[in-house]
Coordinates of C-alpha atoms in Angstrom, one line a residue:
M10 CA -11.1 10.0 27.4
N11 CA -13.7 8.0 25.4
E12 CA -14.9 11.1 23.6
K13 CA -11.4 12.0 22.6
K14 CA -10.8 8.5 21.3
D15 CA -14.1 8.6 19.4
R16 CA -13.1 11.9 17.6
K17 CA -9.7 10.4 16.8
N18 CA -11.3 7.3 15.2
D19 CA -14.1 9.3 13.5
L20 CA -12.3 9.6 10.1
M21 CA -11.3 6.0 10.0
E22 CA -14.8 4.9 10.8
K23 CA -16.2 7.1 8.1
V24 CA -13.8 5.7 5.5
V25 CA -14.5 2.1 6.5
S26 CA -18.2 2.8 6.2
L27 CA -17.8 4.4 2.8
C28 CA -15.6 1.6 1.6
K29 CA -18.3 -1.0 2.4
R30 CA -21.2 1.2 1.2
R31 CA -19.7 2.2 -2.1
G32 CA -17.8 -1.0 -3.1
F33 CA -14.2 -0.3 -2.3
I34 CA -13.5 -2.9 0.4
F35 CA -15.7 -5.7 1.8
P36 CA -15.2 -7.9 4.9
G37 CA -13.8 -11.2 3.8
S38 CA -16.1 -14.3 3.9
E39 CA -18.9 -12.1 5.2
I40 CA -21.7 -14.5 4.4
Y41 CA -20.0 -17.0 6.8
G42 CA -19.6 -14.5 9.6
G43 CA -16.2 -13.2 8.3
M44 CA -12.7 -14.2 9.2
A45 CA -10.2 -12.3 11.4
N46 CA -9.4 -9.1 9.5
T47 CA -9.5 -10.5 6.0
W48 CA -10.8 -8.1 3.3
D49 CA -11.9 -8.4 -0.3
Y50 CA -11.5 -5.5 -2.7
G51 CA -14.6 -4.5 -4.5
P52 CA -15.1 -3.0 -8.0
Y53 CA -13.7 0.5 -7.0
G54 CA -11.1 -0.8 -4.5
V55 CA -9.5 -3.1 -7.1
E56 CA -9.4 -0.2 -9.6
L57 CA -7.8 2.2 -7.0
K58 CA -5.3 -0.4 -6.0
K59 CA -4.4 -1.1 -9.6
N60 CA -4.0 2.6 -10.3
I61 CA -1.6 3.1 -7.4
A62 CA 0.4 0.0 -8.5
D63 CA 0.4 1.1 -12.2
L64 CA 1.6 4.6 -11.2
W65 CA 4.4 3.1 -9.0
W66 CA 5.5 0.8 -11.9
K67 CA 5.5 3.6 -14.4
T68 CA 7.5 5.8 -12.1
F69 CA 10.1 3.3 -10.9
V70 CA 10.3 0.8 -13.8
Q71 CA 8.9 2.0 -17.1
K72 CA 10.4 5.5 -17.0
R73 CA 13.9 4.4 -15.9
D74 CA 16.6 2.7 -17.8
D75 CA 18.2 0.9 -14.8
M76 CA 15.2 -1.1 -13.7
V77 CA 13.6 -4.4 -14.7
G78 CA 10.6 -6.3 -13.3
L79 CA 9.9 -9.7 -11.8
D80 CA 6.9 -11.8 -10.6
S81 CA 8.2 -14.6 -8.5
A82 CA 6.3 -17.6 -6.9
I83 CA 4.4 -17.3 -3.7
I84 CA 5.4 -20.8 -2.6
T85 CA 9.2 -21.5 -2.9
N86 CA 11.6 -24.2 -1.7
P87 CA 11.6 -23.9 2.1
K88 CA 15.4 -23.6 2.1
V89 CA 14.9 -20.0 0.8
W90 CA 13.4 -19.0 4.1
E91 CA 16.0 -20.9 6.1
A92 CA 18.8 -19.1 4.2
S93 CA 17.1 -15.7 4.7
G94 CA 16.7 -16.2 8.4
H95 CA 12.9 -16.1 8.4
V96 CA 12.5 -19.6 9.8
S97 CA 14.6 -18.9 12.9
N98 CA 14.3 -15.1 13.3
F99 CA 11.0 -13.9 11.8
N100 CA 9.3 -13.6 15.2
D101 CA 7.0 -11.3 17.1
P102 CA 6.7 -11.3 21.0
L103 CA 3.5 -13.2 21.9
V104 CA 2.0 -12.4 25.4
D105 CA -1.1 -13.7 27.0
C106 CA -3.5 -11.8 29.3
R107 CA -3.7 -13.9 32.4
K108 CA -7.3 -12.7 33.0
C109 CA -9.0 -13.5 29.8
K110 CA -6.3 -15.6 28.1
M111 CA -6.4 -13.5 24.9
R112 CA -3.1 -13.4 23.1
H113 CA -1.5 -10.1 21.9
R114 CA 1.6 -8.7 20.3
G115 CA 3.4 -7.3 23.3
D116 CA 5.7 -4.8 21.5
K117 CA 2.7 -3.1 19.8
L118 CA 0.8 -2.6 23.1
L119 CA 4.0 -1.2 24.6
E120 CA 4.4 1.2 21.6
E121 CA 1.0 2.6 22.2
K122 CA 1.9 3.4 25.8
I123 CA 5.5 4.5 25.7
G124 CA 6.4 5.0 22.0
I125 CA 8.5 3.0 19.6
D126 CA 11.9 4.3 20.7
E127 CA 11.4 3.4 24.3
T128 CA 9.9 0.0 23.4
N129 CA 13.0 -0.8 21.3
K130 CA 15.2 -0.5 24.4
I131 CA 13.3 -3.3 26.1
A132 CA 14.8 -6.8 25.8
F133 CA 12.6 -9.5 24.4
E134 CA 12.5 -11.5 27.6
E135 CA 11.5 -8.4 29.6
I136 CA 8.4 -7.4 27.5
G137 CA 5.8 -9.2 29.6
K138 CA 7.2 -8.0 32.9
K139 CA 7.4 -4.4 31.6
M140 CA 3.8 -4.6 30.4
T141 CA 2.6 -5.7 33.9
E142 CA 4.8 -3.1 35.6
L143 CA 3.4 -0.3 33.4
K144 CA -0.2 -1.6 34.0
I145 CA -0.8 -1.9 30.2
T146 CA -4.4 -2.9 29.8
C147 CA -5.7 -5.8 27.7
P148 CA -7.7 -4.5 24.8
N149 CA -10.2 -7.3 25.3
C150 CA -10.9 -7.3 29.1
G151 CA -8.8 -4.5 30.7
G152 CA -6.6 -6.8 32.6
T153 CA -3.0 -5.8 33.5
D154 CA -1.4 -9.1 34.3
W155 CA 0.7 -10.5 31.5
T156 CA 2.7 -13.7 30.8
D157 CA 6.4 -13.5 29.7
A158 CA 6.8 -13.0 25.9
R159 CA 7.2 -16.0 23.7
K160 CA 8.5 -16.1 20.2
F161 CA 5.8 -16.4 17.5
N162 CA 7.0 -17.1 14.0
L163 CA 5.2 -15.1 11.3
L164 CA 5.7 -17.5 8.4
F165 CA 2.6 -19.2 7.1
E166 CA 3.3 -22.9 7.0
T167 CA 1.7 -25.1 4.4
H168 CA 2.4 -28.6 2.9
V169 CA 3.2 -29.5 -0.7
G170 CA 1.9 -32.8 -2.0
V171 CA -0.5 -35.4 -0.7
L172 CA 1.1 -36.1 2.7
V173 CA 1.0 -33.7 5.6
D174 CA 4.4 -34.3 7.2
K175 CA 7.5 -32.3 8.0
K176 CA 9.4 -33.2 4.9
N177 CA 6.6 -31.7 2.8
T178 CA 6.5 -28.4 4.7
A179 CA 6.7 -25.2 2.7
Y180 CA 5.9 -21.6 3.4
L181 CA 3.9 -18.8 1.8
R182 CA 6.3 -16.0 1.2
G183 CA 6.7 -13.6 4.1
E184 CA 8.0 -10.9 1.7
T185 CA 8.5 -10.5 -2.0
A186 CA 12.2 -9.5 -1.7
Q187 CA 13.6 -13.1 -1.4
G188 CA 12.1 -13.9 -4.8
I189 CA 14.3 -11.2 -6.2
F190 CA 17.5 -12.4 -4.6
I191 CA 17.0 -16.0 -5.7
N192 CA 16.4 -14.9 -9.3
F193 CA 19.4 -12.6 -9.3
K194 CA 21.5 -14.9 -11.5
N195 CA 18.6 -15.5 -13.9
I196 CA 18.2 -11.7 -14.4
L197 CA 21.9 -11.3 -15.0
D198 CA 22.0 -14.1 -17.5
T199 CA 19.1 -12.8 -19.5
Q200 CA 19.4 -9.0 -19.3
S201 CA 22.1 -6.6 -20.4
L202 CA 22.4 -4.8 -17.1
K203 CA 25.3 -2.9 -15.6
L204 CA 25.5 -1.8 -12.0
P205 CA 23.8 0.0 -10.5
F206 CA 20.5 -1.5 -11.4
G207 CA 17.3 -2.6 -9.7
I208 CA 14.7 -5.4 -9.8
A209 CA 11.1 -4.5 -8.9
Q210 CA 8.2 -6.7 -7.9
I211 CA 4.6 -6.2 -6.9
G212 CA 2.9 -9.1 -5.2
K213 CA 1.2 -10.6 -2.2
A214 CA 3.0 -11.6 1.0
F215 CA 1.7 -13.4 4.0
R216 CA 2.4 -13.0 7.7
N217 CA 0.6 -14.9 10.5
E218 CA 0.0 -11.8 12.6
I219 CA -0.8 -12.3 16.2
T220 CA -3.4 -9.5 16.3
P221 CA -4.4 -8.3 12.8
K222 CA -6.4 -5.1 13.2
N223 CA -7.1 -1.5 12.1
F224 CA -8.9 -2.3 8.9
I225 CA -6.4 -3.0 6.1
F226 CA -3.4 -1.6 8.0
R227 CA -2.4 -4.9 9.6
T228 CA -3.6 -8.0 7.8
R229 CA -2.3 -11.5 7.3
E230 CA -2.5 -11.2 3.6
F231 CA -1.2 -8.0 2.0
E232 CA 0.5 -6.6 -1.1
Q233 CA 4.0 -5.2 -1.4
M234 CA 5.8 -3.1 -4.0
E235 CA 9.5 -3.8 -3.5
I236 CA 12.8 -2.9 -5.2
E237 CA 16.2 -4.3 -4.6
Y238 CA 18.7 -1.8 -6.1
F239 CA 22.1 -3.4 -6.6
I240 CA 25.3 -1.4 -6.3
R241 CA 29.0 -2.0 -6.4
P242 CA 30.5 -2.7 -2.9
P243 CA 31.4 0.7 -1.6
K244 CA 34.9 1.7 -0.8
E245 CA 33.7 4.4 1.5
E246 CA 30.4 5.6 3.0
R247 CA 29.8 8.3 0.5
D248 CA 29.7 5.7 -2.3
W249 CA 26.5 4.2 -1.1
R250 CA 25.2 7.2 0.8
D251 CA 24.8 9.3 -2.4
I252 CA 22.6 6.6 -4.0
F253 CA 20.7 6.1 -0.8
E254 CA 19.9 9.8 -0.6
R255 CA 18.8 10.0 -4.3
W256 CA 16.4 7.2 -3.5
Q257 CA 15.1 9.1 -0.5
E258 CA 14.3 12.0 -2.8
D259 CA 12.6 9.8 -5.4
I260 CA 10.5 8.2 -2.6
K261 CA 9.5 11.6 -1.2
N262 CA 8.5 12.8 -4.7
F263 CA 6.4 9.7 -5.3
F264 CA 4.4 10.2 -2.2
E265 CA 4.0 13.9 -2.3
K266 CA 3.9 14.8 -6.0
D267 CA 2.6 11.6 -7.7
L268 CA 0.2 10.4 -5.0
G269 CA -0.5 13.9 -3.6
I270 CA -0.1 12.9 0.0
S271 CA 0.6 15.9 2.3
A272 CA 4.1 16.2 3.8
K273 CA 2.6 17.1 7.1
N274 CA 1.0 13.6 7.3
M275 CA 4.3 11.8 6.7
R276 CA 7.6 11.5 8.5
W277 CA 10.9 9.7 8.1
R278 CA 11.8 7.8 11.3
R279 CA 15.3 6.5 11.5
H280 CA 16.0 3.2 13.2
D281 CA 18.4 3.3 16.2
D282 CA 20.9 0.6 16.9
N283 CA 18.4 -1.4 19.0
E284 CA 15.9 -1.6 16.2
R285 CA 18.1 -1.7 13.1
S286 CA 18.9 -5.2 11.7
F287 CA 22.5 -6.2 12.3
Y288 CA 23.3 -6.4 8.6
S289 CA 21.8 -3.0 7.7
K290 CA 24.0 0.2 7.6
D291 CA 21.0 2.5 7.7
T292 CA 17.2 2.0 7.9
Y293 CA 14.2 4.3 7.9
D294 CA 10.5 3.8 8.2
V295 CA 8.5 6.2 6.2
E296 CA 5.4 6.6 8.3
Y297 CA 1.9 8.0 7.7
N298 CA -0.3 9.5 10.4
Y299 CA -3.2 7.2 10.1
S300 CA -6.5 8.4 11.7
G301 CA -7.4 6.2 14.7
I302 CA -4.0 4.5 14.6
G303 CA -1.3 7.2 14.8
W304 CA 2.0 7.0 13.0
G305 CA 2.4 3.7 11.2
E306 CA 4.9 2.3 8.7
L307 CA 4.1 2.9 5.1
L308 CA 7.5 2.1 3.6
G309 CA 10.7 0.4 4.9
F310 CA 13.9 1.8 3.4
A311 CA 17.2 0.1 4.1
Y312 CA 20.8 -0.3 2.9
R313 CA 21.0 -4.1 3.4
T314 CA 24.7 -4.5 2.2
D315 CA 25.4 -7.9 0.6
Y316 CA 23.7 -9.9 3.4
D317 CA 20.9 -11.6 1.4
L318 CA 23.0 -12.6 -1.6
Q319 CA 25.7 -13.9 0.6
Q320 CA 23.2 -16.0 2.6
H321 CA 21.9 -17.6 -0.6
I322 CA 25.4 -18.2 -1.9
K323 CA 26.2 -19.9 1.5
H324 CA 23.1 -22.1 1.6
S325 CA 22.7 -22.9 -2.1
G326 CA 26.2 -22.8 -3.5
A327 CA 24.9 -20.9 -6.4
D328 CA 27.0 -18.3 -8.3
L329 CA 25.4 -15.1 -7.4
F330 CA 28.4 -13.0 -8.2
Y331 CA 28.6 -10.0 -10.6
R332 CA 31.4 -9.7 -13.1
D333 CA 32.2 -6.3 -14.4
E334 CA 33.7 -5.4 -17.8
N335 CA 37.2 -5.8 -16.4
G336 CA 36.5 -9.3 -15.2
E337 CA 36.3 -8.3 -11.5
K338 CA 34.1 -10.6 -9.6
F339 CA 32.1 -9.5 -6.5
V340 CA 28.8 -9.8 -4.6
P341 CA 26.8 -6.6 -5.1
H342 CA 25.3 -4.7 -2.2
C343 CA 21.7 -3.5 -2.3
I344 CA 19.4 -0.7 -1.2
E345 CA 15.8 -1.7 -0.6
P346 CA 12.7 0.5 -0.7
S347 CA 9.7 -1.6 0.3
W348 CA 6.2 -0.1 0.0
G349 CA 3.1 -1.6 1.4
L350 CA 0.6 -1.3 -1.4
T351 CA -2.4 -1.9 0.8
R352 CA -1.2 0.5 3.4
T353 CA -0.6 3.1 0.7
L354 CA -4.2 2.5 -0.5
L355 CA -5.4 3.1 3.1
A356 CA -3.3 6.3 3.3
V357 CA -4.8 7.5 0.0
L358 CA -8.4 6.8 1.2
L359 CA -7.8 8.8 4.5
E360 CA -5.9 11.6 2.8
F361 CA -8.6 12.4 0.2
Y362 CA -11.8 11.8 2.1
T363 CA -13.4 15.2 2.3
E364 CA -16.6 16.7 3.8
E365 CA -17.9 20.0 2.5
E366 CA -20.9 22.1 3.4
I367 CA -22.8 23.2 0.3
S368 CA -25.9 25.1 -0.4
T369 CA -28.9 23.4 -2.0
S370 CA -31.5 24.8 -4.4
K371 CA -33.8 25.3 -1.4
N372 CA -31.3 27.6 0.3
K373 CA -30.4 25.0 2.8
T374 CA -27.0 23.5 3.5
E375 CA -26.0 19.8 3.4
T376 CA -22.8 17.9 3.8
R377 CA -21.2 16.6 0.6
V378 CA -18.8 13.7 0.9
V379 CA -16.2 13.6 -1.8
M380 CA -13.1 11.6 -2.4
K381 CA -10.7 14.1 -4.0
F382 CA -8.4 11.6 -5.5
P383 CA -5.8 12.8 -7.9
K384 CA -7.3 12.2 -11.4
Q385 CA -4.8 9.5 -12.2
L386 CA -5.8 7.5 -9.1
A387 CA -9.6 7.8 -9.4
P388 CA -11.2 4.4 -10.0
I389 CA -13.7 5.9 -12.5
K390 CA -12.6 8.8 -14.6
V391 CA -16.0 9.7 -16.2
A392 CA -19.6 9.0 -15.4
V393 CA -22.2 9.3 -18.1
L394 CA -25.6 10.2 -16.7
P395 CA -28.8 10.6 -18.8
L396 CA -31.2 13.0 -17.2
S397 CA -34.0 10.5 -17.6
K398 CA -34.6 7.0 -18.9
K399 CA -36.3 8.3 -22.1
D400 CA -35.2 6.2 -25.0
E401 CA -33.9 9.2 -27.0
L402 CA -31.6 10.2 -24.1
L403 CA -30.4 6.7 -23.4
A404 CA -29.5 6.1 -27.0
I405 CA -27.2 9.2 -26.9
S406 CA -25.7 8.5 -23.4
Q407 CA -25.0 4.9 -24.2
K408 CA -23.2 5.8 -27.4
I409 CA -21.1 8.4 -25.5
W410 CA -20.3 5.7 -22.9
I411 CA -19.2 3.2 -25.5
N412 CA -17.0 5.7 -27.3
L413 CA -15.3 7.0 -24.1
R414 CA -14.6 3.7 -22.5
E415 CA -12.2 2.8 -25.3
N416 CA -9.7 5.2 -23.6
F417 CA -11.0 5.8 -20.1
R418 CA -12.6 3.9 -17.2
V419 CA -16.2 5.1 -17.6
E420 CA -19.5 4.3 -15.9
H421 CA -23.1 4.7 -17.2
H422 CA -25.9 5.2 -14.6
S423 CA -29.6 6.1 -15.3
N424 CA -31.3 5.2 -12.0
G425 CA -32.2 7.8 -9.4
S426 CA -32.3 11.6 -9.4
I427 CA -29.4 13.4 -11.0
G428 CA -28.5 14.9 -7.6
K429 CA -28.2 11.5 -6.0
R430 CA -26.1 10.2 -8.9
Y431 CA -23.8 13.2 -8.6
R432 CA -23.4 12.4 -4.9
R433 CA -22.6 8.8 -5.6
Q434 CA -19.9 9.8 -8.1
D435 CA -18.5 12.3 -5.6
E436 CA -18.2 9.5 -3.0
I437 CA -16.2 7.2 -5.3
G438 CA -14.0 10.1 -6.5
T439 CA -15.1 10.4 -10.2
P440 CA -13.5 13.6 -11.5
Y441 CA -16.1 14.3 -14.2
C442 CA -19.8 13.6 -14.8
V443 CA -21.4 14.0 -18.3
T444 CA -25.1 14.7 -18.2
V445 CA -27.2 14.1 -21.3
D446 CA -30.4 16.2 -21.1
F447 CA -33.2 17.2 -23.5
E448 CA -31.2 20.1 -24.8
T449 CA -28.7 17.6 -26.1
L450 CA -31.3 16.5 -28.7
N451 CA -31.1 20.0 -30.2
D452 CA -27.5 21.2 -29.7
Q453 CA -25.6 17.9 -29.7
A454 CA -23.9 19.0 -26.5
V455 CA -23.7 17.7 -22.9
T456 CA -23.1 19.2 -19.5
V457 CA -19.8 18.3 -18.0
R458 CA -19.5 18.7 -14.2
D459 CA -16.2 19.0 -12.4
R460 CA -16.0 17.0 -9.1
D461 CA -13.9 19.4 -7.1
T462 CA -15.5 22.8 -8.1
M463 CA -18.9 21.4 -9.1
K464 CA -18.8 23.9 -12.0
Q465 CA -20.6 22.9 -15.2
E466 CA -19.8 23.6 -18.8
R467 CA -21.4 22.8 -22.1
I468 CA -19.3 20.6 -24.4
K469 CA -20.1 19.3 -27.9
I470 CA -20.4 15.6 -28.0
S471 CA -17.9 15.5 -30.9
E472 CA -15.3 17.3 -28.7
L473 CA -15.7 15.1 -25.6
E474 CA -12.8 12.7 -26.3
K475 CA -10.3 15.5 -26.9
Y476 CA -11.7 17.3 -23.8
F477 CA -11.1 14.4 -21.5
E478 CA -7.7 13.6 -23.1
E479 CA -6.5 17.1 -22.0
K480 CA -8.2 17.0 -18.6
L481 CA -7.1 13.5 -17.6
A482 CA -3.6 13.7 -19.1

């Protein structure tokens, strides 16, 4: 049993190790012993995350004529979260192990045992009893005796001002979506938009998770890429269903064509009546098969009707109506695709981590680790590597580096053997390496190495910029 689990976690463990070793992701507050599943994104992690976000923005905002962007505040008036229902309903089932007193999220432990569909059929107040009945073991001590589930609110509470009291209570946002809804009128007043249209936002959200775990999959601080796509109230199901299905296709294309994630590692799981929110007409989770975790939510996709705008109208009294060219006044409905940016990044790391057996110059074999990111996602596009630290080679390599970095993310490295430098660039996913050697002094050309094929070709220095513009287009 343990051997099977070890094999299952092997890829995740390798990725976590590579992320620390090569500067993608570091444990948070490490010099102070860390802090429960907090993570800092290093030089390559921040580039990869930015590239994913930029590609998403280009796909769903820049290249469309029905989308605008927003960057709303992390701390808002607490009435926002009262209106949205987060203060009263944003809860997870907290259970305690009676043996070691450790607290866990009961529904997730049940899902690991009996699956999400069966878990959703269990009433909240029955979760602890069901866990004891099924002899679900505590991940900490192996105990099987559980308390009844209690509601644990996920909102992060803070205080605004100099006094720490109830009237100064505020919350870090639990999702970016509410910032879109409360700015709906501002967007209408300042933009020439006609339905259907969408508002997109990328930003951090915070949830006081009971048991954050599984690397960056479940954390208390994370990033979302969310869209609220507003439509006219439908007269019949087909009116919203057509738009819903077009978004499903766009989402599928983004994951499979733009990010290059294999369809076999993804699935669309539809919420049943027990799981779906009462205001939603249809909801799906797009899930990725994470190594060591199993199927986990990557994107939530729902038709939320007019619930959110109606709630804010009710609680604020604001005019969040839309008026069409005929003077008709109504509250739009919305379709919401909500991506987890950090979960998408984790899926990309797992998807493109590759190990290959290659032959060495001494007729031996060794394992090459390579991140085969799509070129547009790669943190570094080109690495310039002088064969030695001789001044005459460094002068040329540094000039190439300076020229190329005007248009591409480029690194320059001169330490270590050329073979070790190639392996380093393979591990961070750099598509091309440019080697400046002693022949360069005579022919004014360099060797360009392709990451995926390892094939090399000689290119004139004067042609490098054009070469990479075509290769990295």
